[in-house]
Coordinates of C-alpha atoms in Angstrom, one line a residue:
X186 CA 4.8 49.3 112.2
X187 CA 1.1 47.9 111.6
X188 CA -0.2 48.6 108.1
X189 CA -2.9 51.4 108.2
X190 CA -6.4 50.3 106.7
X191 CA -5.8 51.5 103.4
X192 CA -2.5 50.8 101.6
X193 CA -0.9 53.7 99.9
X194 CA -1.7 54.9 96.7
X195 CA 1.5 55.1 95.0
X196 CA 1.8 51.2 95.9
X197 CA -1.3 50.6 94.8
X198 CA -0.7 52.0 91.5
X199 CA 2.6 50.2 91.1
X200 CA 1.4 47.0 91.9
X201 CA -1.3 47.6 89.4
X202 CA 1.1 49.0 86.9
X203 CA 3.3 45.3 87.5
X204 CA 0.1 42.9 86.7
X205 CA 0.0 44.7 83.4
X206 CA 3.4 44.8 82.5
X207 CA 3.6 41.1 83.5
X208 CA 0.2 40.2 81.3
X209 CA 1.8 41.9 78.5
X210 CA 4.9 40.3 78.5
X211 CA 3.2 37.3 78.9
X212 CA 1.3 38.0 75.7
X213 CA 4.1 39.1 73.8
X214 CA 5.6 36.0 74.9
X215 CA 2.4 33.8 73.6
X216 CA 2.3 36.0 70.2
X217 CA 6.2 35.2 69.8
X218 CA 5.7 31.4 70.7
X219 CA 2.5 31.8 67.9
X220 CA 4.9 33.3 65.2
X221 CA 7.9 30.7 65.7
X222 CA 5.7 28.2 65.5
X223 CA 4.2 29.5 62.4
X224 CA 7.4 30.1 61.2
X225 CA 8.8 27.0 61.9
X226 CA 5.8 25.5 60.3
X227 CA 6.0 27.4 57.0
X228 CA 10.0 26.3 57.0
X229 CA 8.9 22.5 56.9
X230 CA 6.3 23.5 54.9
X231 CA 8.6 25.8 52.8
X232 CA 11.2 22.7 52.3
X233 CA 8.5 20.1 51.8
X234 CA 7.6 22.6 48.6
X235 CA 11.1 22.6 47.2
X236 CA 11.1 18.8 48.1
X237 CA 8.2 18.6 45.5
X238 CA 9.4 20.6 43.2
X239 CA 12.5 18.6 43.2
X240 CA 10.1 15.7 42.9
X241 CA 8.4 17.1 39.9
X242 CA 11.3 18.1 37.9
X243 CA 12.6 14.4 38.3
X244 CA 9.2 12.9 37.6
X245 CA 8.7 15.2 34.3
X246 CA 11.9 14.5 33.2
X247 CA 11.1 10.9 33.5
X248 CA 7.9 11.0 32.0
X249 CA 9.7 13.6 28.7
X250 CA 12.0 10.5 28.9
X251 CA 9.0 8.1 28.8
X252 CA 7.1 9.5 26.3
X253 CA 9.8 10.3 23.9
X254 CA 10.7 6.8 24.4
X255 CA 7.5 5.8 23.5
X256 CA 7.0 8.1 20.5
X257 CA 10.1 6.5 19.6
X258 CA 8.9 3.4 19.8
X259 CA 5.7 4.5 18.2
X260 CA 8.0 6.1 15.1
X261 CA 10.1 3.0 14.7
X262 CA 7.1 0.6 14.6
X263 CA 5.2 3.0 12.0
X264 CA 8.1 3.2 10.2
X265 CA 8.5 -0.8 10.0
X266 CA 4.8 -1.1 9.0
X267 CA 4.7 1.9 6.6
X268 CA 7.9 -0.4 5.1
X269 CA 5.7 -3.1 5.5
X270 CA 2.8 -2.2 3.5
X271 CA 5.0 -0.7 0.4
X272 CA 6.6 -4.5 0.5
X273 CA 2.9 -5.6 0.1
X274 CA 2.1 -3.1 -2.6
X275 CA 5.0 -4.0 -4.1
X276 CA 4.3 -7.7 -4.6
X277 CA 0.4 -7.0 -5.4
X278 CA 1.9 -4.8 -8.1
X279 CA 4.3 -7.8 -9.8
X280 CA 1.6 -10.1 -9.2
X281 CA -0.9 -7.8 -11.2
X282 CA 1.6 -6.9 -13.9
X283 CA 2.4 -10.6 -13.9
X284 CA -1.0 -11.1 -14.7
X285 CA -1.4 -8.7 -17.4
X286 CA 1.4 -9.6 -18.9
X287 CA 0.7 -13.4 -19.3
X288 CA -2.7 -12.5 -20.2
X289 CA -1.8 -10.3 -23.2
X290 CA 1.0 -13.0 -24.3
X291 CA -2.0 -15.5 -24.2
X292 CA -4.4 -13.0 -26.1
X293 CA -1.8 -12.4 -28.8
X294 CA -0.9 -16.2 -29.9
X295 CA -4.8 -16.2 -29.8
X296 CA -4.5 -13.2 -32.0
X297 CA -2.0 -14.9 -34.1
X298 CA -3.9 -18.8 -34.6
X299 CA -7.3 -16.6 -35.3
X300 CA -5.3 -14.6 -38.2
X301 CA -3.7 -17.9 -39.3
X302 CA -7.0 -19.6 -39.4
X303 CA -8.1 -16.9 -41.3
X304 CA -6.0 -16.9 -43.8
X305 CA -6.1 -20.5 -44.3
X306 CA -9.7 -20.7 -44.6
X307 CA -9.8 -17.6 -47.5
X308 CA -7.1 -19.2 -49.4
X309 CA -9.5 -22.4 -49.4
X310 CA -12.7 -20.4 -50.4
X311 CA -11.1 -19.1 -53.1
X312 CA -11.5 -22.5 -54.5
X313 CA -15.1 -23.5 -55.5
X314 CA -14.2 -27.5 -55.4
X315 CA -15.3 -30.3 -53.1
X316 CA -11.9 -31.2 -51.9
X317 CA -11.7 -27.2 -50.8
X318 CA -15.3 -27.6 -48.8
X319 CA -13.7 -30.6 -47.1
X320 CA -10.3 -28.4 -46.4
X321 CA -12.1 -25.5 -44.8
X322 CA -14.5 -27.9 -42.8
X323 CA -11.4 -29.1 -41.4
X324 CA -9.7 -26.0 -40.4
X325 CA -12.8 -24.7 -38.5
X326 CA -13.0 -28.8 -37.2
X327 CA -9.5 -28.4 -36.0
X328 CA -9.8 -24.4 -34.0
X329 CA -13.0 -25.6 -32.2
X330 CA -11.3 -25.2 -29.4
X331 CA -10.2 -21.5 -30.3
X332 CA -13.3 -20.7 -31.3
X333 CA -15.1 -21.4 -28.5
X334 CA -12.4 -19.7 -26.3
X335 CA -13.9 -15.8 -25.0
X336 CA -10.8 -13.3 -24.8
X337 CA -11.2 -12.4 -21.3
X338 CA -9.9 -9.4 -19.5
X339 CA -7.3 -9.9 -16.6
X340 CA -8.9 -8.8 -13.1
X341 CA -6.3 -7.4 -10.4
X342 CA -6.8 -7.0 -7.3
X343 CA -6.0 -4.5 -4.6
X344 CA -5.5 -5.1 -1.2
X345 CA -6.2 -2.1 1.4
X346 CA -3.7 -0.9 3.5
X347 CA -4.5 -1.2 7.6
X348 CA -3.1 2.4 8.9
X349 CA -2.7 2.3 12.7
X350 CA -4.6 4.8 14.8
X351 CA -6.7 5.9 12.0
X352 CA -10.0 5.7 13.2
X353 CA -8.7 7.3 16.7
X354 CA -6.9 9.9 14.6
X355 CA -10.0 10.8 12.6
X356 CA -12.2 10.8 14.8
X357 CA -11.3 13.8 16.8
X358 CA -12.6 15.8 13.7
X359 CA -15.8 14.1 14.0
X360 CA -18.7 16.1 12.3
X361 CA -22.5 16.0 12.9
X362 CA -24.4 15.2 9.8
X363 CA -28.1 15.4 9.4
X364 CA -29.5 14.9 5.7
X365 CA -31.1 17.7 4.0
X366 CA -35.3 16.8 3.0
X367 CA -35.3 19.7 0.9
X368 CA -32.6 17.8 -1.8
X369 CA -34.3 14.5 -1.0
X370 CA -35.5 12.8 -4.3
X371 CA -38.9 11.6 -4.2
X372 CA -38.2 8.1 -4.0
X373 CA -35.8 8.2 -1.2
X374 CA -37.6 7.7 2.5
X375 CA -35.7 9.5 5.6
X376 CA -35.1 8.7 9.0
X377 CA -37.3 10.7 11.5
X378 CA -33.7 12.2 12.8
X379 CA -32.6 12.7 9.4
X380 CA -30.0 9.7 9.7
X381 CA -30.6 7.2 7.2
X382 CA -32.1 7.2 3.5
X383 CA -33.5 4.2 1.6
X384 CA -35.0 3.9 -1.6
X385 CA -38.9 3.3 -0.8
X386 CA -40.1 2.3 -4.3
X387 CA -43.1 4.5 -4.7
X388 CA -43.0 8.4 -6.0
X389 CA -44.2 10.6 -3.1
X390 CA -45.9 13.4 -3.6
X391 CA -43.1 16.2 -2.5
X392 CA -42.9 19.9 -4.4
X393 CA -40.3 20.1 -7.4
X394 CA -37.9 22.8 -5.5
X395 CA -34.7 24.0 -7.5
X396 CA -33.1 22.1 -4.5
X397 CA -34.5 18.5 -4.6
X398 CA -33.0 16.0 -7.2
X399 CA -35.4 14.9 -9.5
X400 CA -33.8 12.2 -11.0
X401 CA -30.9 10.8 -9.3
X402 CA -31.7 8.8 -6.0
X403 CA -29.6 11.6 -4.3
X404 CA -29.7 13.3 -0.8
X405 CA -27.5 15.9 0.6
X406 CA -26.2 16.6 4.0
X407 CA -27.4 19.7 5.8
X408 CA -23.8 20.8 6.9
X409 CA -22.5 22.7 4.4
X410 CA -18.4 23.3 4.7
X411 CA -15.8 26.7 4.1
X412 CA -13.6 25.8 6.2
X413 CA -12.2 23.1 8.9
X414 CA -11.0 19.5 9.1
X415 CA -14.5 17.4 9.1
X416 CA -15.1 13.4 9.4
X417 CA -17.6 11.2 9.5
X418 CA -18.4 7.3 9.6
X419 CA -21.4 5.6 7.2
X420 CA -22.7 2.3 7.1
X421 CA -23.3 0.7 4.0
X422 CA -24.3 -2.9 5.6
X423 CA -24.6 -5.5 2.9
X424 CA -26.0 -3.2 -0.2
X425 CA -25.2 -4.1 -3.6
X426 CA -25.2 -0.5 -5.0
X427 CA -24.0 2.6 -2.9
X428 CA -22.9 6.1 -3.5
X429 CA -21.3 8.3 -0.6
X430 CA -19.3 11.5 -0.7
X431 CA -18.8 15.1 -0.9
X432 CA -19.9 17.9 -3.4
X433 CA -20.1 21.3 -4.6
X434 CA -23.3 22.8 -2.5
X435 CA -24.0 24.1 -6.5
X436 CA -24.0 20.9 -7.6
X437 CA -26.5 19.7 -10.6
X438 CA -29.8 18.6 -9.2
X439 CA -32.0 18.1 -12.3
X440 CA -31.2 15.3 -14.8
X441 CA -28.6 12.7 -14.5
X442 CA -25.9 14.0 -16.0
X443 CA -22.4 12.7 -15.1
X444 CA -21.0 15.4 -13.1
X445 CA -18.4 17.9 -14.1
X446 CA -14.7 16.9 -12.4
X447 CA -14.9 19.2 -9.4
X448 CA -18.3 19.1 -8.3
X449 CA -18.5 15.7 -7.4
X450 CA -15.9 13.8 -5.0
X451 CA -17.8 10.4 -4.1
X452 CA -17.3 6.8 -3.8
X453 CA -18.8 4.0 -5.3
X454 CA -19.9 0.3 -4.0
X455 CA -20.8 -2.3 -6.6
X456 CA -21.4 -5.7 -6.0
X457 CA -22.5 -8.2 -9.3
X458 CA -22.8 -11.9 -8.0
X459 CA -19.3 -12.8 -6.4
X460 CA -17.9 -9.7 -7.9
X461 CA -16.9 -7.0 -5.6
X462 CA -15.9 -3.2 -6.6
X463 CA -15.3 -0.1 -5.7
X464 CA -15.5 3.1 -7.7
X465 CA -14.5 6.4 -7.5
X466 CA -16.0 9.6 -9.8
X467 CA -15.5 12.0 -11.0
X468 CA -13.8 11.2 -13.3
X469 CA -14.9 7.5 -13.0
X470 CA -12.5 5.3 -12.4
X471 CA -12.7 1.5 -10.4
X472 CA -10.7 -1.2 -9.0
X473 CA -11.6 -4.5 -7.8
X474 CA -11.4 -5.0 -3.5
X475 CA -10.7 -8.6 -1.9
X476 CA -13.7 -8.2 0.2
X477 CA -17.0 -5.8 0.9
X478 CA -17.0 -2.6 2.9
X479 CA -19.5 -2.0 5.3
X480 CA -18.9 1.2 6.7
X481 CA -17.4 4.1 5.0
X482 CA -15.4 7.0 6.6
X483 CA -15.5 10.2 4.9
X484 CA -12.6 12.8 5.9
X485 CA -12.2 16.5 4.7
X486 CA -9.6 18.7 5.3
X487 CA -10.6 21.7 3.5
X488 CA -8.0 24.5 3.7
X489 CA -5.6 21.7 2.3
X490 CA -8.1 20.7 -0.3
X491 CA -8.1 17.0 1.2
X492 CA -10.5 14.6 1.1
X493 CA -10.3 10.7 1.3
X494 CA -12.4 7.5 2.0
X495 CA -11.9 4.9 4.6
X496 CA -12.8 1.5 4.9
X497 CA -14.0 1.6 9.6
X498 CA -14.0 -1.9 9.6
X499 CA -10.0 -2.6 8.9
X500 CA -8.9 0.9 9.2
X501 CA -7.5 1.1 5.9
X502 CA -7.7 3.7 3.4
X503 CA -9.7 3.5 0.5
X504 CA -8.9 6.2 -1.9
X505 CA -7.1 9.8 -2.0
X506 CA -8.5 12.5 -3.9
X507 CA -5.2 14.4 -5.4
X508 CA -5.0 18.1 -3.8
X509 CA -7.9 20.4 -5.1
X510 CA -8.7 24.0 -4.4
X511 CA -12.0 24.7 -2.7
X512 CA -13.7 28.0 -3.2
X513 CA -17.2 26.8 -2.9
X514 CA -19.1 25.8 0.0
X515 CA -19.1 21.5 0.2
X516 CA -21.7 19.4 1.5
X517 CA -21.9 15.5 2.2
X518 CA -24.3 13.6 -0.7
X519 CA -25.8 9.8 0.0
X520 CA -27.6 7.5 -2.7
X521 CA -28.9 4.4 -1.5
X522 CA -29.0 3.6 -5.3
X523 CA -32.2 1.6 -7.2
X524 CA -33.9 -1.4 -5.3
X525 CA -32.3 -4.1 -8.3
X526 CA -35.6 -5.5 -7.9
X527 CA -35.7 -6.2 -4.2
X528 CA -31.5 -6.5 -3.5
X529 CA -30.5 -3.3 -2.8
X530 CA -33.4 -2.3 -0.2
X531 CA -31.4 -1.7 2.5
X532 CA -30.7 1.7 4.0
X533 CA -27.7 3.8 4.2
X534 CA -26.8 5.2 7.8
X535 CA -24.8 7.9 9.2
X536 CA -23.2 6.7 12.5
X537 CA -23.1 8.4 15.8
X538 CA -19.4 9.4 16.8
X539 CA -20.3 10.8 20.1
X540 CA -18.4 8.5 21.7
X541 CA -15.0 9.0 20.8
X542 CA -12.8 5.8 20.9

């Protein structure tokens, strides 16, 4: 039988009705391929993330082990230099006490052969005779020699101890200091960014303010301290006289007054000829140093009441103020000291610590 012009419409429909079913099943068949593939990737992705986790774990372990290593290392070798340094104090300290006692064994036969000659010469004077002139004259003829030796004082030496890491340490309590012009004597010249001080030589012509020291060569910093760990690094080049530290913000500043124990926590440089020393106040107390410091670190720690000096150069520390209780604000304080008639012009700088090292 031929086919008529137009097909059916039930087959028409159904034929129609196949082409869909078949382009849906072929997209279910693409969004299935899609999602295993996805899935597929996310398991390889899935196990690569517990491969690196794996990793991790292993690495971090070996790095704990690593770095306890290493702060073992670092313990052991602090340890053997800490050691170190008490074996050097330890000989500077018999050396010293060596010294002072051969010294006052030498000062007291001195002592005795002065007395002696004493003696023997008012047991001659007692006699008004020639021969006695002539006994006396030979006595003093015979402790020339004494005579013209000068009882000296023993000088001991201390040699500062290197700490490792300090200035590393220290540093990361770096401070910005600025110095205050309104406590600025009249004789002292500041930087134009309130860095450095020198002694300039000539009065200026600056108002008398309760702040401002009137006598002292003295300059505080603008940072005033309640609270907080707080560093900072000056240089003291090749000056013969220098005075840097930390006070009470109340601290005197007319006359010059020692000041009260308390209010002042400062170090001292002093250089006379060959002679070099270092001084702390107050109260004042010295000792003489090997060599010259250049640059001074000043450290505060103040809820523990801390504060100590450092020699930057060597990394060594200076001095150690015993524990104190702060319940005043503290500020830094810088003298450049007197010219000493031309050798002790130079200026006293407050480093940049920007840069941490």
């Amino acid at each position: 039988m031929g086919k008529t012009g137009n097909e059916e419409p039930w087959k028409v429909a159904k034929l129609e009705s196949d082409r869909k079913k078949t382009r849906k099943k072929e997209k279910l068949q693409e969004i299935l391929n899609i999602l295993r593939k996805k899935k597929k990737e996310t398991q390889i992705t899935l196990t690569h993330e517990k491969e690196r986790v794996i990793l991790c774990k292993e690495e971090t372990k070996t790095c704990k082990l690593v770095v306890g290593s290493e702060y073992a290392k670092m313990h052991q070798f602090l340890k053997e230099e800490e050691q170190l340094q008490l074996q050097l104090l330890e000989m500077e300290e018999r050396d010293n006490l060596k010294k002072l006692r051969d010294n006052e064994i030498k000062l007291t036969q001195q002592m005795r052969s002065l007395s002696k000659m004493i003696e023997q010469t008012e047991s001659a004077c007692k006699n008004s005779t020639i021969e006695s002139f002539e006994d006396v004259r030979g006595i003093l003829e015979r402790s020339e020699p004494l005579l013209l030796q000068c009882p000296e004082a023993t000088t001991t030496e201390l040699t500062l101890c290197r700490i490792t890491g300090m200035r590393q340490m220290l540093r990361k309590f770096s401070t910005d200091i600025t110095l205050d012009p309104a406590t600025a004597n009249a004789y002292l010249v500041l930087s134009e960014d309130l860095k450095s001080v020198k002694h300039g030589g000539i009065r200026q012509q600056l108002p008398d303010n309760p702040e401002r020291f009137d006598q002292s060569a003295t300059v505080l910093g603008a940072q005033l301290f309640t609270c907080g760990r707080h560093y900072w690094e000056v240089e003291v080049g090749n000056k013969t006289e220098w005075e840097v530290g930390i006070c009470k913000d109340s601290v005197s500043r007319k006359g010059n007054l020692p000041k009260p124990p308390g209010d002042l926590f400062s170090l001292i440089g002093l250089k006379i000829g060959d002679d070099y020393s270092l001084w702390v106040s107050s109260p004042l107390k010295g000792q003489h140093v090997r060599e010259p410091v250049h640059k001074v670190g000043v450290f505060l720690d103040y809820e523990s009441g801390h504060i100590a000096f450092y020699n930057v150069a060597n990394e060594s520390l200076i001095y150690s103020f015993p524990p104190a209780s702060f319940q005043e604000a503290l500020r830094p304080i810088f003298s450049p000291c007197l010219p000493n008639e031309g050798t002790n012009t130079g200026p006293l700088t407050i480093c940049s610590l920007n840069n941490h090292v």
